[in-house]
Amino acid sequence: MQLVLDTEQQQLRSTVRKLLADHNNVRSVVDGDGAYDAVLWRHLAELGLTGLVVPEELGGAGAGHVERAVVLEELGRALAPVPFFASAVLAADALAALGDTEVLPALAAGEKIGALAVSPGWGPAPVSATERDGGWVLDGHAPFVISGDVAEVFVIYTADGWFVAEDARRMPLTTLDPTRGQAKLEFAASPARRLDTADPAAVLEEVRDLASVALAAEQVGGIGKVLETTVEYAKMRVQFGRAVGSYQAVKHACADLYSTSERAESLLRHAAWAADHDREALPLAAASTQAFTGPAYFAAAASGLQLHGGIGYTWEHDAHLYYKRAKSCELLFGGHDAQLARLAGRLDGVS
């Protein structure tokens, strides 16, 4: 097991961090009219990051999940408003597990944006599939599809198996987190291509485990940024003639943030390593990291916001964006109770 990044992985982190420092502007989306940062997305594609874990023969970089976690940490740290999680994680992982060779290269190259439609409880989406005239059509709707407002390709898990479609009515939703769009999709006799697999439910479980690791990486990046900005503010802000960080209550709160960051990162490193080297250990590792990191990120964001005092509650400061992203991420896969239940289920299977 490897819990420390090697030299190449550290260089990858530096490259992505510099790219985001130069080009990321979350406010252009939060305060503007765009649904995502198209310029930043193009830069990510040019670096081959949109197909990081996709095999090279399908147009990807053929890297591992540890490397993808490094990229996701930086995207989460910067609150980058790009559809990376939906397209390069959820949709790409599903298509790779299903052996698709028609759409996956376009997603890997960043030429198209993908999204995954499942039910809010990670079961079959309320979409029916009908075989007609030698093909398939879809009817129904899929709620709360991450980046469904900007996606061009939809991977749908239904009671009849997996399908890919490009024809759907997209209705953007107003959600808590303004940095990551969601949409309701409606299918009305929409042409679709079926992706045959012997066990559709097993594919969904694999995609969910990998998504849990990827989401945890975003969360670890967010925790790290909250820790950094909060400590900087505590050292700079003076009250009653002293830096507020010199007060014991603030010191303890910052120490708690640091401890949270270290524990979350350790869990993430193990889970990402398991995704690359020990798939039997992945289900438990993924459940463990998500059960901890979801509430940990929200608690860290809430603490960071409070420690910034009055300025932390203003619209102009980014603290509230991390707070909203943290709560959104915590609820994304069913909330903390669902994560604990999933972890308990995985522990039951450990002999």
mmCIF file of C-alpha atoms in Angstrom:
data_model
loop_
_atom_site.group_PDB
_atom_site.id
_atom_site.type_symbol
_atom_site.label_atom_id
_atom_site.label_comp_id
_atom_site.label_asym_id
_atom_site.label_seq_id
_atom_site.Cartn_x
_atom_site.Cartn_y
_atom_site.Cartn_z
ATOM 1 C CA MET A 1 0.000 0.000 0.000
ATOM 2 C CA GLN A 2 1.285 3.478 -0.909
ATOM 3 C CA LEU A 3 0.125 6.443 1.167
ATOM 4 C CA VAL A 4 2.676 8.973 -0.131
ATOM 5 C CA LEU A 5 2.708 10.417 -3.644
ATOM 6 C CA ASP A 6 5.787 9.641 -5.732
ATOM 7 C CA THR A 7 7.767 12.257 -7.637
ATOM 8 C CA GLU A 8 5.713 12.012 -10.850
ATOM 9 C CA GLN A 9 2.432 12.272 -8.955
ATOM 10 C CA GLN A 10 3.705 15.335 -7.111
ATOM 11 C CA GLN A 11 4.674 16.868 -10.452
ATOM 12 C CA LEU A 12 1.183 16.149 -11.767
ATOM 13 C CA ARG A 13 -0.266 17.942 -8.758
ATOM 14 C CA SER A 14 1.989 20.946 -9.328
ATOM 15 C CA THR A 15 1.027 21.097 -13.008
ATOM 16 C CA VAL A 16 -2.701 21.001 -12.325
ATOM 17 C CA ARG A 17 -2.421 23.492 -9.460
ATOM 18 C CA LYS A 18 -0.582 25.953 -11.713
ATOM 19 C CA LEU A 19 -3.127 25.456 -14.490
ATOM 20 C CA LEU A 20 -5.962 26.224 -12.097
ATOM 21 C CA ALA A 21 -4.109 29.205 -10.637
ATOM 22 C CA ASP A 22 -3.748 30.632 -14.139
ATOM 23 C CA HIS A 23 -7.141 29.809 -15.613
ATOM 24 C CA ASN A 24 -9.713 28.863 -12.979
ATOM 25 C CA ASN A 25 -12.277 31.506 -12.153
ATOM 26 C CA VAL A 26 -15.175 30.033 -10.247
ATOM 27 C CA ARG A 27 -16.806 33.444 -10.002
ATOM 28 C CA SER A 28 -17.192 33.566 -13.781
ATOM 29 C CA VAL A 29 -19.756 30.804 -13.440
ATOM 30 C CA VAL A 30 -21.244 31.616 -10.040
ATOM 31 C CA ASP A 31 -21.808 35.281 -10.899
ATOM 32 C CA GLY A 32 -22.090 34.891 -14.681
ATOM 33 C CA ASP A 33 -24.415 33.247 -17.152
ATOM 34 C CA GLY A 34 -22.276 30.239 -18.120
ATOM 35 C CA ALA A 35 -23.049 26.743 -16.850
ATOM 36 C CA TYR A 36 -19.366 25.757 -16.709
ATOM 37 C CA ASP A 37 -15.906 27.111 -17.505
ATOM 38 C CA ALA A 38 -15.444 26.010 -21.136
ATOM 39 C CA VAL A 39 -11.953 27.513 -21.418
ATOM 40 C CA LEU A 40 -10.674 25.632 -18.393
ATOM 41 C CA TRP A 41 -12.317 22.442 -19.684
ATOM 42 C CA ARG A 42 -10.405 22.819 -22.956
ATOM 43 C CA HIS A 43 -7.127 23.228 -21.099
ATOM 44 C CA LEU A 44 -7.829 20.086 -19.053
ATOM 45 C CA ALA A 45 -8.532 18.179 -22.274
ATOM 46 C CA GLU A 46 -5.330 19.442 -23.905
ATOM 47 C CA LEU A 47 -3.344 18.044 -20.982
ATOM 48 C CA GLY A 48 -5.058 14.672 -21.386
ATOM 49 C CA LEU A 49 -6.712 14.905 -17.978
ATOM 50 C CA THR A 50 -10.273 14.281 -19.196
ATOM 51 C CA GLY A 51 -9.284 10.718 -20.109
ATOM 52 C CA LEU A 52 -6.769 10.094 -17.368
ATOM 53 C CA VAL A 53 -7.792 6.507 -16.471
ATOM 54 C CA VAL A 54 -9.130 5.578 -19.918
ATOM 55 C CA PRO A 55 -6.867 3.049 -21.689
ATOM 56 C CA GLU A 56 -4.524 4.512 -24.275
ATOM 57 C CA GLU A 57 -6.043 2.411 -27.088
ATOM 58 C CA LEU A 58 -9.327 4.254 -26.447
ATOM 59 C CA GLY A 59 -7.755 7.688 -26.538
ATOM 60 C CA GLY A 60 -7.020 8.051 -22.852
ATOM 61 C CA ALA A 61 -3.834 8.539 -20.870
ATOM 62 C CA GLY A 62 -3.854 5.073 -19.318
ATOM 63 C CA ALA A 63 -2.978 6.413 -15.877
ATOM 64 C CA GLY A 64 -4.271 5.133 -12.560
ATOM 65 C CA HIS A 65 -6.873 6.159 -10.010
ATOM 66 C CA VAL A 66 -4.185 7.556 -7.711
ATOM 67 C CA GLU A 67 -3.310 10.039 -10.452
ATOM 68 C CA ARG A 68 -6.975 10.835 -11.066
ATOM 69 C CA ALA A 69 -7.430 11.435 -7.351
ATOM 70 C CA VAL A 70 -4.547 13.923 -7.468
ATOM 71 C CA VAL A 71 -6.311 15.862 -10.240
ATOM 72 C CA LEU A 72 -9.660 15.739 -8.438
ATOM 73 C CA GLU A 73 -8.062 17.040 -5.247
ATOM 74 C CA GLU A 74 -6.881 20.098 -7.116
ATOM 75 C CA LEU A 75 -10.254 20.590 -8.827
ATOM 76 C CA GLY A 76 -11.993 20.355 -5.458
ATOM 77 C CA ARG A 77 -9.458 22.659 -3.858
ATOM 78 C CA ALA A 78 -10.156 25.291 -6.520
ATOM 79 C CA LEU A 79 -13.917 24.611 -6.781
ATOM 80 C CA ALA A 80 -13.271 24.350 -10.511
ATOM 81 C CA PRO A 81 -16.649 24.725 -12.298
ATOM 82 C CA VAL A 82 -16.077 22.021 -14.926
ATOM 83 C CA PRO A 83 -18.006 18.763 -15.551
ATOM 84 C CA PHE A 84 -14.993 16.588 -14.719
ATOM 85 C CA PHE A 85 -16.742 14.493 -12.069
ATOM 86 C CA ALA A 86 -19.718 13.757 -14.325
ATOM 87 C CA SER A 87 -17.855 13.135 -17.556
ATOM 88 C CA ALA A 88 -14.327 11.945 -16.703
ATOM 89 C CA VAL A 89 -15.438 9.939 -13.667
ATOM 90 C CA LEU A 90 -19.077 8.790 -13.682
ATOM 91 C CA ALA A 91 -19.741 8.449 -17.416
ATOM 92 C CA ALA A 92 -16.215 7.348 -18.362
ATOM 93 C CA ASP A 93 -16.052 4.701 -15.628
ATOM 94 C CA ALA A 94 -19.451 3.289 -16.629
ATOM 95 C CA LEU A 95 -18.542 3.128 -20.316
ATOM 96 C CA ALA A 96 -15.156 1.577 -19.538
ATOM 97 C CA ALA A 97 -16.746 -1.077 -17.330
ATOM 98 C CA LEU A 98 -19.270 -1.816 -20.079
ATOM 99 C CA GLY A 99 -16.576 -2.134 -22.729
ATOM 100 C CA ASP A 100 -17.864 0.717 -24.900
ATOM 101 C CA THR A 101 -15.618 1.797 -27.741
ATOM 102 C CA GLU A 102 -17.926 4.205 -29.600
ATOM 103 C CA VAL A 103 -18.423 7.078 -27.162
ATOM 104 C CA LEU A 104 -15.611 6.660 -24.655
ATOM 105 C CA PRO A 105 -12.829 8.035 -26.937
ATOM 106 C CA ALA A 106 -14.767 11.285 -27.416
ATOM 107 C CA LEU A 107 -15.218 11.648 -23.652
ATOM 108 C CA ALA A 108 -11.558 10.848 -23.041
ATOM 109 C CA ALA A 109 -10.523 13.566 -25.490
ATOM 110 C CA GLY A 110 -12.882 16.076 -23.887
ATOM 111 C CA GLU A 111 -14.633 16.506 -27.251
ATOM 112 C CA LYS A 112 -17.951 15.546 -25.676
ATOM 113 C CA ILE A 113 -19.254 15.853 -22.135
ATOM 114 C CA GLY A 114 -20.934 12.850 -20.572
ATOM 115 C CA ALA A 115 -23.293 12.396 -17.632
ATOM 116 C CA LEU A 116 -24.600 9.401 -15.717
ATOM 117 C CA ALA A 117 -28.295 8.984 -14.947
ATOM 118 C CA VAL A 118 -29.318 6.706 -12.092
ATOM 119 C CA SER A 119 -31.987 7.015 -9.431
ATOM 120 C CA PRO A 120 -31.219 9.248 -6.423
ATOM 121 C CA GLY A 121 -30.712 6.030 -4.423
ATOM 122 C CA TRP A 122 -28.295 4.658 -7.004
ATOM 123 C CA GLY A 123 -30.766 2.190 -8.441
ATOM 124 C CA PRO A 124 -32.338 2.098 -11.904
ATOM 125 C CA ALA A 125 -33.464 5.501 -13.126
ATOM 126 C CA PRO A 126 -37.237 5.844 -13.664
ATOM 127 C CA VAL A 127 -36.707 5.420 -17.374
ATOM 128 C CA SER A 128 -38.216 2.576 -19.405
ATOM 129 C CA ALA A 129 -36.560 1.002 -22.421
ATOM 130 C CA THR A 130 -38.533 -0.434 -25.341
ATOM 131 C CA GLU A 131 -37.206 -2.409 -28.272
ATOM 132 C CA ARG A 132 -38.653 -0.980 -31.465
ATOM 133 C CA ASP A 133 -37.841 -1.417 -35.172
ATOM 134 C CA GLY A 134 -34.597 -3.165 -34.424
ATOM 135 C CA GLY A 135 -33.421 -0.532 -31.957
ATOM 136 C CA TRP A 136 -34.255 0.841 -28.513
ATOM 137 C CA VAL A 137 -36.056 3.948 -27.329
ATOM 138 C CA LEU A 138 -36.224 5.465 -23.840
ATOM 139 C CA ASP A 139 -39.159 7.085 -22.045
ATOM 140 C CA GLY A 140 -39.327 8.657 -18.617
ATOM 141 C CA HIS A 141 -37.243 11.065 -16.606
ATOM 142 C CA ALA A 142 -34.055 11.084 -14.582
ATOM 143 C CA PRO A 143 -33.834 13.651 -11.754
ATOM 144 C CA PHE A 144 -30.721 15.299 -10.295
ATOM 145 C CA VAL A 145 -28.282 14.320 -13.041
ATOM 146 C CA ILE A 146 -24.888 15.858 -12.249
ATOM 147 C CA SER A 147 -23.805 18.168 -15.094
ATOM 148 C CA GLY A 148 -26.852 17.006 -17.011
ATOM 149 C CA ASP A 149 -27.374 20.651 -17.968
ATOM 150 C CA VAL A 150 -24.228 20.679 -20.119
ATOM 151 C CA ALA A 151 -23.772 17.019 -21.056
ATOM 152 C CA GLU A 152 -24.087 15.858 -24.655
ATOM 153 C CA VAL A 153 -24.011 12.103 -23.992
ATOM 154 C CA PHE A 154 -26.108 10.372 -21.366
ATOM 155 C CA VAL A 155 -25.295 6.983 -19.867
ATOM 156 C CA ILE A 156 -28.462 5.628 -18.277
ATOM 157 C CA TYR A 157 -28.908 2.718 -15.894
ATOM 158 C CA THR A 158 -32.460 1.330 -16.163
ATOM 159 C CA ALA A 159 -34.280 -1.777 -14.983
ATOM 160 C CA ASP A 160 -33.614 -3.152 -18.474
ATOM 161 C CA GLY A 161 -29.868 -2.556 -18.312
ATOM 162 C CA TRP A 162 -27.474 0.128 -19.531
ATOM 163 C CA PHE A 163 -28.088 2.501 -22.430
ATOM 164 C CA VAL A 164 -26.411 5.436 -24.132
ATOM 165 C CA ALA A 165 -28.510 8.255 -25.561
ATOM 166 C CA GLU A 166 -27.901 11.754 -26.872
ATOM 167 C CA ASP A 167 -31.488 12.907 -27.300
ATOM 168 C CA ALA A 168 -33.032 14.172 -24.079
ATOM 169 C CA ARG A 169 -34.774 17.293 -22.860
ATOM 170 C CA ARG A 170 -32.612 19.012 -20.271
ATOM 171 C CA MET A 171 -34.096 21.112 -17.503
ATOM 172 C CA PRO A 172 -31.396 22.801 -15.361
ATOM 173 C CA LEU A 173 -32.129 22.737 -11.628
ATOM 174 C CA THR A 174 -31.462 25.411 -9.041
ATOM 175 C CA THR A 175 -29.463 23.628 -6.346
ATOM 176 C CA LEU A 176 -27.489 24.505 -3.236
ATOM 177 C CA ASP A 177 -24.072 24.342 -4.909
ATOM 178 C CA PRO A 178 -23.733 26.975 -7.651
ATOM 179 C CA THR A 179 -20.370 25.570 -8.778
ATOM 180 C CA ARG A 180 -21.739 22.261 -10.072
ATOM 181 C CA GLY A 181 -24.854 22.078 -12.223
ATOM 182 C CA GLN A 182 -27.576 19.464 -12.101
ATOM 183 C CA ALA A 183 -30.518 18.863 -14.405
ATOM 184 C CA LYS A 184 -33.632 16.784 -14.804
ATOM 185 C CA LEU A 185 -33.607 14.768 -18.015
ATOM 186 C CA GLU A 186 -36.743 13.794 -19.880
ATOM 187 C CA PHE A 187 -36.757 11.055 -22.501
ATOM 188 C CA ALA A 188 -39.651 10.761 -24.963
ATOM 189 C CA ALA A 189 -39.156 7.902 -27.411
ATOM 190 C CA SER A 190 -35.494 8.907 -27.432
ATOM 191 C CA PRO A 191 -33.268 6.656 -29.557
ATOM 192 C CA ALA A 192 -30.731 4.773 -27.471
ATOM 193 C CA ARG A 193 -28.026 2.176 -27.822
ATOM 194 C CA ARG A 194 -28.008 -0.739 -25.432
ATOM 195 C CA LEU A 195 -24.728 -1.699 -23.738
ATOM 196 C CA ASP A 196 -24.887 -5.423 -23.101
ATOM 197 C CA THR A 197 -23.354 -6.856 -19.962
ATOM 198 C CA ALA A 198 -23.929 -10.044 -18.010
ATOM 199 C CA ASP A 199 -24.495 -8.267 -14.696
ATOM 200 C CA PRO A 200 -25.693 -4.645 -15.001
ATOM 201 C CA ALA A 201 -26.027 -4.240 -11.217
ATOM 202 C CA ALA A 202 -22.403 -5.297 -10.674
ATOM 203 C CA VAL A 203 -21.275 -2.614 -13.104
ATOM 204 C CA LEU A 204 -23.225 -0.020 -11.125
ATOM 205 C CA GLU A 205 -21.551 -1.134 -7.882
ATOM 206 C CA GLU A 206 -18.114 -0.790 -9.477
ATOM 207 C CA VAL A 207 -18.957 2.656 -10.815
ATOM 208 C CA ARG A 208 -20.257 3.731 -7.410
ATOM 209 C CA ASP A 209 -17.131 2.541 -5.597
ATOM 210 C CA LEU A 210 -14.884 4.436 -7.992
ATOM 211 C CA ALA A 211 -17.132 7.489 -7.749
ATOM 212 C CA SER A 212 -16.880 7.381 -3.951
ATOM 213 C CA VAL A 213 -13.093 7.540 -4.209
ATOM 214 C CA ALA A 214 -13.237 10.356 -6.772
ATOM 215 C CA LEU A 215 -15.674 12.375 -4.687
ATOM 216 C CA ALA A 216 -13.511 11.872 -1.610
ATOM 217 C CA ALA A 217 -10.586 13.309 -3.562
ATOM 218 C CA GLU A 218 -12.580 16.457 -4.302
ATOM 219 C CA GLN A 219 -13.511 16.665 -0.630
ATOM 220 C CA VAL A 220 -9.916 16.215 0.552
ATOM 221 C CA GLY A 221 -8.877 19.051 -1.755
ATOM 222 C CA GLY A 222 -11.634 21.231 -0.319
ATOM 223 C CA ILE A 223 -10.626 20.457 3.262
ATOM 224 C CA GLY A 224 -7.026 21.343 2.449
ATOM 225 C CA LYS A 225 -8.024 24.685 0.987
ATOM 226 C CA VAL A 226 -10.258 25.512 3.959
ATOM 227 C CA LEU A 227 -7.403 24.670 6.333
ATOM 228 C CA GLU A 228 -4.933 26.813 4.396
ATOM 229 C CA THR A 229 -7.128 29.899 4.085
ATOM 230 C CA THR A 230 -8.360 29.672 7.678
ATOM 231 C CA VAL A 231 -4.864 29.444 9.168
ATOM 232 C CA GLU A 232 -3.685 32.341 6.978
ATOM 233 C CA TYR A 233 -6.610 34.463 8.158
ATOM 234 C CA ALA A 234 -6.070 33.500 11.826
ATOM 235 C CA LYS A 235 -2.458 34.689 11.587
ATOM 236 C CA MET A 236 -3.338 37.906 9.778
ATOM 237 C CA ARG A 237 -6.534 39.101 11.507
ATOM 238 C CA VAL A 238 -5.804 41.196 14.606
ATOM 239 C CA GLN A 239 -8.310 41.691 17.402
ATOM 240 C CA PHE A 240 -7.675 43.396 20.763
ATOM 241 C CA GLY A 241 -4.052 43.887 19.754
ATOM 242 C CA ARG A 242 -3.332 40.216 18.993
ATOM 243 C CA ALA A 243 -3.649 37.931 15.991
ATOM 244 C CA VAL A 244 -6.856 35.937 16.484
ATOM 245 C CA GLY A 245 -4.832 32.766 15.899
ATOM 246 C CA SER A 246 -3.028 33.369 19.191
ATOM 247 C CA TYR A 247 -6.224 32.671 21.138
ATOM 248 C CA GLN A 248 -6.487 29.109 22.413
ATOM 249 C CA ALA A 249 -9.989 28.466 21.054
ATOM 250 C CA VAL A 250 -8.875 29.420 17.531
ATOM 251 C CA LYS A 251 -5.672 27.376 17.865
ATOM 252 C CA HIS A 252 -7.655 24.291 18.847
ATOM 253 C CA ALA A 253 -10.111 24.750 15.980
ATOM 254 C CA CYS A 254 -7.238 25.043 13.473
ATOM 255 C CA ALA A 255 -5.590 21.950 14.965
ATOM 256 C CA ASP A 256 -8.858 20.060 14.511
ATOM 257 C CA LEU A 257 -8.940 21.147 10.868
ATOM 258 C CA TYR A 258 -5.401 19.868 10.375
ATOM 259 C CA SER A 259 -6.217 16.537 12.020
ATOM 260 C CA THR A 260 -9.295 16.150 9.839
ATOM 261 C CA SER A 261 -7.265 16.892 6.719
ATOM 262 C CA GLU A 262 -4.616 14.294 7.566
ATOM 263 C CA ARG A 263 -7.134 11.524 8.338
ATOM 264 C CA ALA A 264 -9.183 12.190 5.216
ATOM 265 C CA GLU A 265 -6.077 12.191 3.023
ATOM 266 C CA SER A 266 -4.868 8.880 4.470
ATOM 267 C CA LEU A 267 -8.218 7.214 3.781
ATOM 268 C CA LEU A 268 -8.233 8.609 0.253
ATOM 269 C CA ARG A 269 -4.703 7.422 -0.536
ATOM 270 C CA HIS A 270 -5.587 3.894 0.567
ATOM 271 C CA ALA A 271 -8.843 3.806 -1.411
ATOM 272 C CA ALA A 272 -7.218 5.158 -4.584
ATOM 273 C CA TRP A 273 -4.386 2.657 -4.240
ATOM 274 C CA ALA A 274 -6.944 -0.157 -3.820
ATOM 275 C CA ALA A 275 -8.707 0.968 -7.015
ATOM 276 C CA ASP A 276 -5.446 0.441 -8.900
ATOM 277 C CA HIS A 277 -3.905 -2.548 -7.138
ATOM 278 C CA ASP A 278 -6.436 -4.451 -4.993
ATOM 279 C CA ARG A 279 -9.977 -4.412 -6.368
ATOM 280 C CA GLU A 280 -11.154 -6.862 -3.688
ATOM 281 C CA ALA A 281 -10.303 -4.273 -1.040
ATOM 282 C CA LEU A 282 -11.891 -1.403 -2.977
ATOM 283 C CA PRO A 283 -15.540 -1.755 -1.812
ATOM 284 C CA LEU A 284 -14.634 -1.481 1.892
ATOM 285 C CA ALA A 285 -12.008 1.194 1.283
ATOM 286 C CA ALA A 286 -14.417 3.275 -0.819
ATOM 287 C CA ALA A 287 -17.206 2.994 1.771
ATOM 288 C CA SER A 288 -14.802 3.875 4.597
ATOM 289 C CA THR A 289 -13.434 6.986 2.948
ATOM 290 C CA GLN A 290 -16.834 8.319 1.937
ATOM 291 C CA ALA A 291 -18.394 7.636 5.353
ATOM 292 C CA PHE A 292 -15.678 9.762 6.957
ATOM 293 C CA THR A 293 -14.902 12.403 4.373
ATOM 294 C CA GLY A 294 -18.441 13.591 3.633
ATOM 295 C CA PRO A 295 -19.294 14.859 7.139
ATOM 296 C CA ALA A 296 -15.638 15.789 7.755
ATOM 297 C CA TYR A 297 -15.591 18.210 4.807
ATOM 298 C CA PHE A 298 -18.847 19.826 5.870
ATOM 299 C CA ALA A 299 -17.654 20.209 9.474
ATOM 300 C CA ALA A 300 -14.377 21.708 8.233
ATOM 301 C CA ALA A 301 -16.154 24.125 5.890
ATOM 302 C CA ALA A 302 -18.534 25.199 8.671
ATOM 303 C CA SER A 303 -15.644 25.719 11.095
ATOM 304 C CA GLY A 304 -13.634 27.630 8.502
ATOM 305 C CA LEU A 305 -16.561 29.889 7.749
ATOM 306 C CA GLN A 306 -17.046 30.645 11.466
ATOM 307 C CA LEU A 307 -13.333 31.292 12.055
ATOM 308 C CA HIS A 308 -13.373 33.891 9.289
ATOM 309 C CA GLY A 309 -15.780 35.905 11.404
ATOM 310 C CA GLY A 310 -18.064 38.386 9.719
ATOM 311 C CA ILE A 311 -16.217 38.365 6.408
ATOM 312 C CA GLY A 312 -16.826 34.637 6.080
ATOM 313 C CA TYR A 313 -20.556 35.240 5.858
ATOM 314 C CA THR A 314 -20.372 37.729 3.012
ATOM 315 C CA TRP A 315 -21.196 36.867 -0.590
ATOM 316 C CA GLU A 316 -17.863 38.298 -1.739
ATOM 317 C CA HIS A 317 -15.780 35.781 0.227
ATOM 318 C CA ASP A 318 -15.497 32.221 -1.101
ATOM 319 C CA ALA A 319 -16.047 30.554 2.296
ATOM 320 C CA HIS A 320 -19.753 30.070 1.614
ATOM 321 C CA LEU A 321 -18.975 28.368 -1.715
ATOM 322 C CA TYR A 322 -16.925 25.710 0.089
ATOM 323 C CA TYR A 323 -19.705 25.368 2.678
ATOM 324 C CA LYS A 324 -22.279 24.765 -0.052
ATOM 325 C CA ARG A 325 -20.024 22.404 -2.024
ATOM 326 C CA ALA A 326 -19.297 20.430 1.171
ATOM 327 C CA LYS A 327 -22.978 19.960 2.018
ATOM 328 C CA SER A 328 -23.827 19.114 -1.582
ATOM 329 C CA CYS A 329 -21.074 16.481 -1.708
ATOM 330 C CA GLU A 330 -22.136 15.006 1.622
ATOM 331 C CA LEU A 331 -25.669 14.447 0.314
ATOM 332 C CA LEU A 332 -24.700 13.383 -3.177
ATOM 333 C CA PHE A 333 -24.712 9.636 -2.568
ATOM 334 C CA GLY A 334 -27.557 9.514 -0.063
ATOM 335 C CA GLY A 335 -26.227 11.334 2.990
ATOM 336 C CA HIS A 336 -24.259 10.213 6.012
ATOM 337 C CA ASP A 337 -26.757 7.587 7.222
ATOM 338 C CA ALA A 338 -26.688 5.927 3.814
ATOM 339 C CA GLN A 339 -22.893 5.970 3.821
ATOM 340 C CA LEU A 340 -22.744 4.384 7.278
ATOM 341 C CA ALA A 341 -25.253 1.723 6.207
ATOM 342 C CA ARG A 342 -23.161 1.014 3.126
ATOM 343 C CA LEU A 343 -20.020 0.749 5.261
ATOM 344 C CA ALA A 344 -21.783 -1.595 7.707
ATOM 345 C CA GLY A 345 -22.849 -3.776 4.818
ATOM 346 C CA ARG A 346 -19.295 -3.983 3.541
ATOM 347 C CA LEU A 347 -17.987 -4.820 7.043
ATOM 348 C CA ASP A 348 -20.518 -7.661 7.292
ATOM 349 C CA GLY A 349 -18.777 -9.234 4.336
ATOM 350 C CA VAL A 350 -15.357 -9.132 6.005
ATOM 351 C CA SER A 351 -14.457 -12.489 7.531
#
